[in-house]
mmCIF file of C-alpha atoms in Angstrom:
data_model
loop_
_atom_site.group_PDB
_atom_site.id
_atom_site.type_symbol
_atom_site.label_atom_id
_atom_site.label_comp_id
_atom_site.label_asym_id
_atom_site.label_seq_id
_atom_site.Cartn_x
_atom_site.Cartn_y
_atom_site.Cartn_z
ATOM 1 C CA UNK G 1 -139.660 20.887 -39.729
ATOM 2 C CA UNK G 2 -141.825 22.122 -42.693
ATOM 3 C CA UNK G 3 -144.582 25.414 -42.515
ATOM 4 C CA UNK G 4 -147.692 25.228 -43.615
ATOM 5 C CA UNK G 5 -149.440 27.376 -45.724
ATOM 6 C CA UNK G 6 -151.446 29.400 -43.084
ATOM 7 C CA UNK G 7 -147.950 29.856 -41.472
ATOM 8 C CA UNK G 8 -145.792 30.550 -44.562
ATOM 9 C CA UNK G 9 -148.920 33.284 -45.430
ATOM 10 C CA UNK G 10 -148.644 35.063 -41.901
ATOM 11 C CA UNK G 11 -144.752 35.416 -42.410
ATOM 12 C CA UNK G 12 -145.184 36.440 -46.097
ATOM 13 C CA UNK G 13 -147.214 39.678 -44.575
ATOM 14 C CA UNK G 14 -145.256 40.067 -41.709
ATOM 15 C CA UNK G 15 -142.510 40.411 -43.346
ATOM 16 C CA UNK G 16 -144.262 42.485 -46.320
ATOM 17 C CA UNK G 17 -145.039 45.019 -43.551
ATOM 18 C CA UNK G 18 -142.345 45.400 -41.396
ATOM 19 C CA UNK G 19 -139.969 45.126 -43.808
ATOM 20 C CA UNK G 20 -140.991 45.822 -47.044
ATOM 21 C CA UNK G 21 -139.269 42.451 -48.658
ATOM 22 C CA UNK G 22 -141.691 40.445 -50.994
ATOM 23 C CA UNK G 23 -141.604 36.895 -50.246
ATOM 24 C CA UNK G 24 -142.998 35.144 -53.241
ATOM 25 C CA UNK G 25 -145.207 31.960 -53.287
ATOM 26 C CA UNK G 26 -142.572 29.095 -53.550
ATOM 27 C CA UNK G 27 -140.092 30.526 -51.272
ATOM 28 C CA UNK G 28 -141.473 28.262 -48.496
ATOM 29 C CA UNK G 29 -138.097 26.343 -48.440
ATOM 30 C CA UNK G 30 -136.513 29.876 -48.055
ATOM 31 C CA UNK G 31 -138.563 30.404 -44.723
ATOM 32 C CA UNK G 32 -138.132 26.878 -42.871
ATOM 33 C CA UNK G 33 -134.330 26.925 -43.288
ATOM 34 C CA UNK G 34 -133.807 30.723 -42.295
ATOM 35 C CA UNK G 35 -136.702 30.085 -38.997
ATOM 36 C CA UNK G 36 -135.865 26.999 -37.878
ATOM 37 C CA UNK G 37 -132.921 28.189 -35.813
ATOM 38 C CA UNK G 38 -135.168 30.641 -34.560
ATOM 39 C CA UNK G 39 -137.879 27.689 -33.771
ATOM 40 C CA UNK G 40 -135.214 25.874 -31.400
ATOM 41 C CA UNK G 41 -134.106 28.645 -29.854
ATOM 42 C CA UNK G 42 -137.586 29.713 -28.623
ATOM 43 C CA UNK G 43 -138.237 25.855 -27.576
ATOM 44 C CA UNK G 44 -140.981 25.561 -29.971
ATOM 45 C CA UNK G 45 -141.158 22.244 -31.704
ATOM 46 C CA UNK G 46 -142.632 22.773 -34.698
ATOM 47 C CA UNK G 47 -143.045 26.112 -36.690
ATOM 48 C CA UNK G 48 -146.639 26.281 -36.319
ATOM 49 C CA UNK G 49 -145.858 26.670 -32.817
ATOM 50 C CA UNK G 50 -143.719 29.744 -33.708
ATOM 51 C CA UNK G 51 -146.285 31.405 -35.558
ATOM 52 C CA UNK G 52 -148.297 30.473 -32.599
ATOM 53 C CA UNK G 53 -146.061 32.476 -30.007
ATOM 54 C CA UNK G 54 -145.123 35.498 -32.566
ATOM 55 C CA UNK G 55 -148.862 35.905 -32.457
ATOM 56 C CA UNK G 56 -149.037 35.909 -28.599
ATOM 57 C CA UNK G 57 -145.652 37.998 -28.271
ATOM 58 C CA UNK G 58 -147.078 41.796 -27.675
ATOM 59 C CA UNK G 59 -143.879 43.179 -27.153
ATOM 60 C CA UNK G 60 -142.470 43.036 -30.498
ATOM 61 C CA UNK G 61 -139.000 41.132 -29.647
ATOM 62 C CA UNK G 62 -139.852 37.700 -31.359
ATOM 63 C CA UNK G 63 -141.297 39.232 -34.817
ATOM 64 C CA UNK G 64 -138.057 41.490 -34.703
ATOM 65 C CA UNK G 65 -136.333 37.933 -34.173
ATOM 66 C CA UNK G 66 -138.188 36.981 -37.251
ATOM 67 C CA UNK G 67 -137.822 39.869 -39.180
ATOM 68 C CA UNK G 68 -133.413 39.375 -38.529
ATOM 69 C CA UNK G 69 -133.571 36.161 -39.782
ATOM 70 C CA UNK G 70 -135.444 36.433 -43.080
ATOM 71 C CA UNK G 71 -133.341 39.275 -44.127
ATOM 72 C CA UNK G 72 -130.340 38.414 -46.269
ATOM 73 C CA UNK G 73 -127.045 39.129 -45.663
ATOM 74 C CA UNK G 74 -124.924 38.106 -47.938
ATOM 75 C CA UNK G 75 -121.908 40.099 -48.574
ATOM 76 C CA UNK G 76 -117.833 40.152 -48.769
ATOM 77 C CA UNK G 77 -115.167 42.879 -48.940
ATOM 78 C CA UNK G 78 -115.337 44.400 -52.163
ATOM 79 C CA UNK G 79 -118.242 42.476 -53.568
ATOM 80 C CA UNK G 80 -118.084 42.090 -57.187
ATOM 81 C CA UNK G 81 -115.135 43.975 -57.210
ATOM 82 C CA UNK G 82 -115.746 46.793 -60.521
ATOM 83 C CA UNK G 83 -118.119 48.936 -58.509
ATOM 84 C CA UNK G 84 -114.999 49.334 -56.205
ATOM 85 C CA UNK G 85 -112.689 49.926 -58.828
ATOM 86 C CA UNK G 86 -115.543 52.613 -60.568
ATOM 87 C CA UNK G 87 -115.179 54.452 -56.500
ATOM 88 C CA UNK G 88 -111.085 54.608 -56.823
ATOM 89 C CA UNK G 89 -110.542 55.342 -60.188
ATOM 90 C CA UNK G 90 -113.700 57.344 -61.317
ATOM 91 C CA UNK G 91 -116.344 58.271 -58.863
ATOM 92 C CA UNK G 92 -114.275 59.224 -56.421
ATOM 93 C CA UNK G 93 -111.914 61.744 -58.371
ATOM 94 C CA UNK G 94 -114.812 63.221 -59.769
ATOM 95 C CA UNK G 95 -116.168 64.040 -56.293
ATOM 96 C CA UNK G 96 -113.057 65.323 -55.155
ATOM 97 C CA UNK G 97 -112.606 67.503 -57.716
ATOM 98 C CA UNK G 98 -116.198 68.714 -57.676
ATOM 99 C CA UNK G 99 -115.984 69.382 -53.862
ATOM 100 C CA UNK G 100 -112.677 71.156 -53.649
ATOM 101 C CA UNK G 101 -113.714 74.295 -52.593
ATOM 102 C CA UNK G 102 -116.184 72.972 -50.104
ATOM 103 C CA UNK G 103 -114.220 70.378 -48.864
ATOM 104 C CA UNK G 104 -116.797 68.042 -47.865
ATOM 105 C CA UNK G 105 -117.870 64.515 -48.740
ATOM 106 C CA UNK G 106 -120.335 62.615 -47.909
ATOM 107 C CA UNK G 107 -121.209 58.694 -48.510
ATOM 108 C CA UNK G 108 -124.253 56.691 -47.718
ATOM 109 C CA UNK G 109 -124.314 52.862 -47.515
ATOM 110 C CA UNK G 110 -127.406 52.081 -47.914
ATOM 111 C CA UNK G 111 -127.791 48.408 -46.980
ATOM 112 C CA UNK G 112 -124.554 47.613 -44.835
ATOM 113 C CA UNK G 113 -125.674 44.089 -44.010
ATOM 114 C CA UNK G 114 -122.624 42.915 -41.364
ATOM 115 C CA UNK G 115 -120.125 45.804 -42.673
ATOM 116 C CA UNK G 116 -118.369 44.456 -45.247
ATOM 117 C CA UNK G 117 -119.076 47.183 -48.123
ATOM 118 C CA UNK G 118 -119.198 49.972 -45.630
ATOM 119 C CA UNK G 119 -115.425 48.997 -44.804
ATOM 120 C CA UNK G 120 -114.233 48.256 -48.182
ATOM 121 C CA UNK G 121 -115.580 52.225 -49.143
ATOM 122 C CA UNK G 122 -113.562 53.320 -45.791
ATOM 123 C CA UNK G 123 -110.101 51.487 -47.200
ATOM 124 C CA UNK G 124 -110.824 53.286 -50.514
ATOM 125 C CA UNK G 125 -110.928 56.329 -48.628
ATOM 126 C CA UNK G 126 -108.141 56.004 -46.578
ATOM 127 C CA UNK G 127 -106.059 55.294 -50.018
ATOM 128 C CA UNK G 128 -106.423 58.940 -51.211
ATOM 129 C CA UNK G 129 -105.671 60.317 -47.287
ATOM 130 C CA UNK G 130 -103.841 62.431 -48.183
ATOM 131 C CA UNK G 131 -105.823 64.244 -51.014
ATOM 132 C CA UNK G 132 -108.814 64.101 -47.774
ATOM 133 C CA UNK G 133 -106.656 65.948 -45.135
ATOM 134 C CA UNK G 134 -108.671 68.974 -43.848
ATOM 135 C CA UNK G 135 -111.837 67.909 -45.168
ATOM 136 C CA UNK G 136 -114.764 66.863 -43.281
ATOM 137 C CA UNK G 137 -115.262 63.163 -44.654
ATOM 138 C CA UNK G 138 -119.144 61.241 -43.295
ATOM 139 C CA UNK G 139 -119.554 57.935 -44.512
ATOM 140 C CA UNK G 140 -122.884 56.270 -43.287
ATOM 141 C CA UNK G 141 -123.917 53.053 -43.067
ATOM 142 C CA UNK G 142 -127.394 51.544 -43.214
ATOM 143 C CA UNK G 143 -129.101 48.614 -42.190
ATOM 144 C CA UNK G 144 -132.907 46.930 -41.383
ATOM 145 C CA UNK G 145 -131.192 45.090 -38.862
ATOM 146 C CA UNK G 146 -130.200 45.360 -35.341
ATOM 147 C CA UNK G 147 -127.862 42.330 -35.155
ATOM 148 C CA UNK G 148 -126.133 43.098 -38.519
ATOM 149 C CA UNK G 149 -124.813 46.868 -37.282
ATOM 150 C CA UNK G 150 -123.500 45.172 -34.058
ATOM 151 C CA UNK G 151 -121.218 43.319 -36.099
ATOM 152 C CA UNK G 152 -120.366 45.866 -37.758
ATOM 153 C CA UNK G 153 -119.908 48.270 -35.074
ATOM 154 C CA UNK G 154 -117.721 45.517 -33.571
ATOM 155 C CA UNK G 155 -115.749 45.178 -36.579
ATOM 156 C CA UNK G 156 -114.873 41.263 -36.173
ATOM 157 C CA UNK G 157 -114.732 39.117 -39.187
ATOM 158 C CA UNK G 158 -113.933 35.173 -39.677
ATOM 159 C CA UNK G 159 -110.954 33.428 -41.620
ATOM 160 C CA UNK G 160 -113.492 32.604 -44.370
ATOM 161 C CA UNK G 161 -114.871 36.317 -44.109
ATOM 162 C CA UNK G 162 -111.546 37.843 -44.583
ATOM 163 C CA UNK G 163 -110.504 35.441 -47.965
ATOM 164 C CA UNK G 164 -113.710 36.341 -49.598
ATOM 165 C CA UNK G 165 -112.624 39.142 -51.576
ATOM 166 C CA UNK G 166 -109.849 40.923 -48.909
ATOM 167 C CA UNK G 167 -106.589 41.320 -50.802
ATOM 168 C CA UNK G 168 -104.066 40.377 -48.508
ATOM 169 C CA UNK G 169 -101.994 43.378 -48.488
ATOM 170 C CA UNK G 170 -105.572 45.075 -47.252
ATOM 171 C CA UNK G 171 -105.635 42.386 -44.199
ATOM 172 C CA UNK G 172 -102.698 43.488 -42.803
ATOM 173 C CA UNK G 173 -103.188 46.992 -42.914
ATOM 174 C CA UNK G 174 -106.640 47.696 -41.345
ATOM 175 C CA UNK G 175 -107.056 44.410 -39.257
ATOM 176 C CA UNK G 176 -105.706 42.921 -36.272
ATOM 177 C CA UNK G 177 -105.448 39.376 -35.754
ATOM 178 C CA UNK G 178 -107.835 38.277 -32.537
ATOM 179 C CA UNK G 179 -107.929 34.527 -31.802
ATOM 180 C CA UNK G 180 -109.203 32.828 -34.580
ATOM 181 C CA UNK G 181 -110.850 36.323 -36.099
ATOM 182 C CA UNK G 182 -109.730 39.495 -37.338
ATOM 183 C CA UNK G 183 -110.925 42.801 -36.177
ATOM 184 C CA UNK G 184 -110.730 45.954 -38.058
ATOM 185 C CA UNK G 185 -108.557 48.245 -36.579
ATOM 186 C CA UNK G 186 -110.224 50.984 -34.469
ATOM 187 C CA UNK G 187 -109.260 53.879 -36.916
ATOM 188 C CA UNK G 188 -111.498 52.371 -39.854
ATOM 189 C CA UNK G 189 -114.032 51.748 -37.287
ATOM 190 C CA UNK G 190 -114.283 55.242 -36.041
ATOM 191 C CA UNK G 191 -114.868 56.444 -39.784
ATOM 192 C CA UNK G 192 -118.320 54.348 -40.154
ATOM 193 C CA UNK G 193 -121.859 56.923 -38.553
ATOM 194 C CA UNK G 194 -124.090 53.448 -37.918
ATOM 195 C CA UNK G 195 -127.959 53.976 -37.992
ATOM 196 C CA UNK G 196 -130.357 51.191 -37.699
ATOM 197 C CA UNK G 197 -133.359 51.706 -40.657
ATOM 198 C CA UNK G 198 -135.591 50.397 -43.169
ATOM 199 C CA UNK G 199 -135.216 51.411 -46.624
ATOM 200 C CA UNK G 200 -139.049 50.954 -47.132
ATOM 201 C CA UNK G 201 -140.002 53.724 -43.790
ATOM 202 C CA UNK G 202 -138.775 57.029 -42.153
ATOM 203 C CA UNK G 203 -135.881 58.258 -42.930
ATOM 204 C CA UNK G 204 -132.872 59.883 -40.534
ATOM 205 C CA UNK G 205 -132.131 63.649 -41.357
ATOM 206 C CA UNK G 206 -129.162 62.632 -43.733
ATOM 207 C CA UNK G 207 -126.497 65.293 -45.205
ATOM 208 C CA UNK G 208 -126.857 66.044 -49.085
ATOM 209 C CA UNK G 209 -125.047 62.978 -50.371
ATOM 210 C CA UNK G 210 -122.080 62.905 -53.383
ATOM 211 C CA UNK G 211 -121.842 59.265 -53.358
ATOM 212 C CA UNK G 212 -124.431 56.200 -52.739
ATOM 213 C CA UNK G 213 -124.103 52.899 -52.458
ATOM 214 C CA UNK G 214 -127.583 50.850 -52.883
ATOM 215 C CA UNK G 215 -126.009 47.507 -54.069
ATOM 216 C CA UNK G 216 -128.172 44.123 -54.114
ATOM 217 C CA UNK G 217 -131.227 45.279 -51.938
ATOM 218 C CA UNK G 218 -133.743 47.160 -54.653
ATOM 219 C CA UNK G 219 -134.369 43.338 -55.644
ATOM 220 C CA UNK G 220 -136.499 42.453 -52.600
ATOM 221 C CA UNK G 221 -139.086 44.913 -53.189
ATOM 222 C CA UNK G 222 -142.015 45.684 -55.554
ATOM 223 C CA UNK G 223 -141.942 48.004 -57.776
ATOM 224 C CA UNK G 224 -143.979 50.698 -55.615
ATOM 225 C CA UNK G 225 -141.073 50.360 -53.070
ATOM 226 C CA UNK G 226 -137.932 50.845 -55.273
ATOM 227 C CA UNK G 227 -139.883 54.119 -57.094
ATOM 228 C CA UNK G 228 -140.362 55.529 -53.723
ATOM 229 C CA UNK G 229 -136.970 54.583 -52.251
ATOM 230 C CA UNK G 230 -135.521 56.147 -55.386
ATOM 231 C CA UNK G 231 -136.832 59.144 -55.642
ATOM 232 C CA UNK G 232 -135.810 59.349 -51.285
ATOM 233 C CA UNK G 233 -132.525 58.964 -52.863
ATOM 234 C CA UNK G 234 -132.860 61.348 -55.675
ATOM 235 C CA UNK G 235 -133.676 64.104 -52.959
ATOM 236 C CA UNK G 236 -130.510 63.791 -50.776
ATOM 237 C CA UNK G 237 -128.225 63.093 -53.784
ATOM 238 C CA UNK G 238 -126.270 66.159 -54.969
ATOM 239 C CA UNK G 239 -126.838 67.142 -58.331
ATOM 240 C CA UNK G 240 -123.903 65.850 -59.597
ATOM 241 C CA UNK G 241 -123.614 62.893 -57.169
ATOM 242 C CA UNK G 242 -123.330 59.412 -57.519
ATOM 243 C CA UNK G 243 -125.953 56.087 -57.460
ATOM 244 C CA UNK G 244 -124.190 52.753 -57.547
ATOM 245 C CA UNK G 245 -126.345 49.810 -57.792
ATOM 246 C CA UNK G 246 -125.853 45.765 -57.973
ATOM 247 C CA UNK G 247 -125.983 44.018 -60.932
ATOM 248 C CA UNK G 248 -129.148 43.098 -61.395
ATOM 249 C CA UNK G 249 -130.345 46.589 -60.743
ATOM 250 C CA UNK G 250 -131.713 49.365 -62.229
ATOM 251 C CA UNK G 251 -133.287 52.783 -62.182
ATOM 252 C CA UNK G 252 -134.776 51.789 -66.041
ATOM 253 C CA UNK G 253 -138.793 52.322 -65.893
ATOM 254 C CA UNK G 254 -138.511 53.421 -61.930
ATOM 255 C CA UNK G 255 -137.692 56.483 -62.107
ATOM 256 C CA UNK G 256 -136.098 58.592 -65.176
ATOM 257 C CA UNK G 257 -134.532 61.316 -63.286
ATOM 258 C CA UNK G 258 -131.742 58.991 -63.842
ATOM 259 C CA UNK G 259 -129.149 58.005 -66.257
ATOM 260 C CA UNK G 260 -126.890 54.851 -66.023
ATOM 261 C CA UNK G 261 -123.342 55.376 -67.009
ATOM 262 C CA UNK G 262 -120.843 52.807 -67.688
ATOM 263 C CA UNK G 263 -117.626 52.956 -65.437
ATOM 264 C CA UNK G 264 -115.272 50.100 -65.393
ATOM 265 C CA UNK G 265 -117.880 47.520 -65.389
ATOM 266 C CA UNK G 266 -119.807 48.770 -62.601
ATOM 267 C CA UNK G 267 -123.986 50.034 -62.660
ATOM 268 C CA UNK G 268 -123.670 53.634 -61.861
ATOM 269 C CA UNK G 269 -126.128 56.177 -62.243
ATOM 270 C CA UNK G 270 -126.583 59.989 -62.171
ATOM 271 C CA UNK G 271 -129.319 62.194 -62.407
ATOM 272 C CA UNK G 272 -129.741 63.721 -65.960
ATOM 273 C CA UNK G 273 -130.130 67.331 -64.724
ATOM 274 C CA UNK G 274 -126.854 68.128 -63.120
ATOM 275 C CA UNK G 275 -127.493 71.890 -62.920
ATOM 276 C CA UNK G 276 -129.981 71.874 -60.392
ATOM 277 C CA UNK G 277 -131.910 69.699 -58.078
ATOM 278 C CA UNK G 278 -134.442 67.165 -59.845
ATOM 279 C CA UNK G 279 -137.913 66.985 -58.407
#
């Protein structure tokens, strides 16, 4: 089942616009394999004929169908592992110390995907439990997609989920074995605040944040979108927060309010002007 070029164009902006993400010219491949199961399951027989009913669908469900299925969600527990060990051993002393008068903290996920990241942050934060008792601890999680926070909400993760990246000792502490899956136990659950958004529209009235975590998304958009998503960020981050990006990312030549700094492998980033609030 292969698209055609009128099709593969009418995805490209759909996607552009309700999402944000830039499908480039080439990624044709990209779109049959990520629609067809979408195709089949609307009983149309070739993707033409999806296009075809997306067009015709005025209530919005099948281009939010669409929409879920061309957005990537890759992920594992602790992806990539050093910006986790920059949150234990750095980041999150700094904060602490920072905030020990207030006594508040407050983290931001920024592109949950199905919850992996969101949960690894909450085992980090359950490690220094006892330094957190009394405070008032919000960590967020973020996500385009409908489908995605479900599963996250719900917690439940496969065999093959669980050995990507999930040190053992980790498994047996925060999840419960269910069947064939594992579900993470209801006290890490109750820690993540879920809200369904795009990075690329409105906003929800978030807290000032210490900490952020924008790994491995800034790469789907142009660079109109990152600018403005990073100076969204800039605005909620404290002054003497924290911006942790993937690998491939950067804040270089999108915004300067920012500064990377090196911590245990990981892309971190603060804003230059700790004293006060950047504009």
């Amino acid at each position: 089942m292969t698209i055609g070029a009128v099709e593969f164009d009418y995805i490209r902006k759909l996607v552009r616009e309700r999402s944000a993400i830039v499908l480039e010219p080439g990624k044709e491949y990209l779109a049959e394999s990520r629609l067809l199961p979408v195709a089949r399951d609307e009983g149309c027989a070739t993707l033409q004929d999806l296009v075809a009913k997306i067009r015709a669908d005025r209530s919005g469900g099948l281009e939010r169908k669409v929409i879920e299925a061309m957005t990537t969600n890759e992920t594992t527990f602790f992806r990539d592992v050093h910006p986790f060990e920059a949150l234990r051993k750095t980041v999150l002393p700094d904060v602490l110390a920072a905030r020990a008068a207030q006594r508040q903290l407050n983290i931001w996920c920024g592109a949950s995907s199905s919850g992996q990241e969101p949960y690894s942050i909450a085992m980090v934060l359950r490690e220094r439990a006892a330094d957190l008792a009394g405070w008032s601890v919000r960590l967020l999680a973020s996500d385009i997609s409908r489908e995605m926070l479900d599963r996250t909400k719900e917690g439940r993760y496969s065999q093959l989920e669980v050995n990507r990246g999930l040190p053992a000792t980790m498994l047996v502490k925060w999840f419960e074995k269910q069947g064939t899956s594992w579900q993470v136990k209801p006290e890490l659950r109750a820690m993540l605040e879920l809200h369904e958004m795009n990075l690329a529209g409105a906003w929800p009235a978030f807290p000032s944040l210490d900490i952020v975590f924008m790994r491995n998304v800034l790469i789907y958009f142009d660079v109109e979108t990152k600018q403005a998503i990073l100076g969204k960020v800039r605005r909620l981050l404290r002054p003497d927060g924290w911006l942790l990006l993937g690998g491939a990312e950067t804040t270089l030549n999108l915004d300067d309010a920012f500064e990377r700094v090196p911590v245990e492998k990981a892309t971190c980033y603060r804003l230059r002007d700790r004293n006060g609030r950047t504009s």
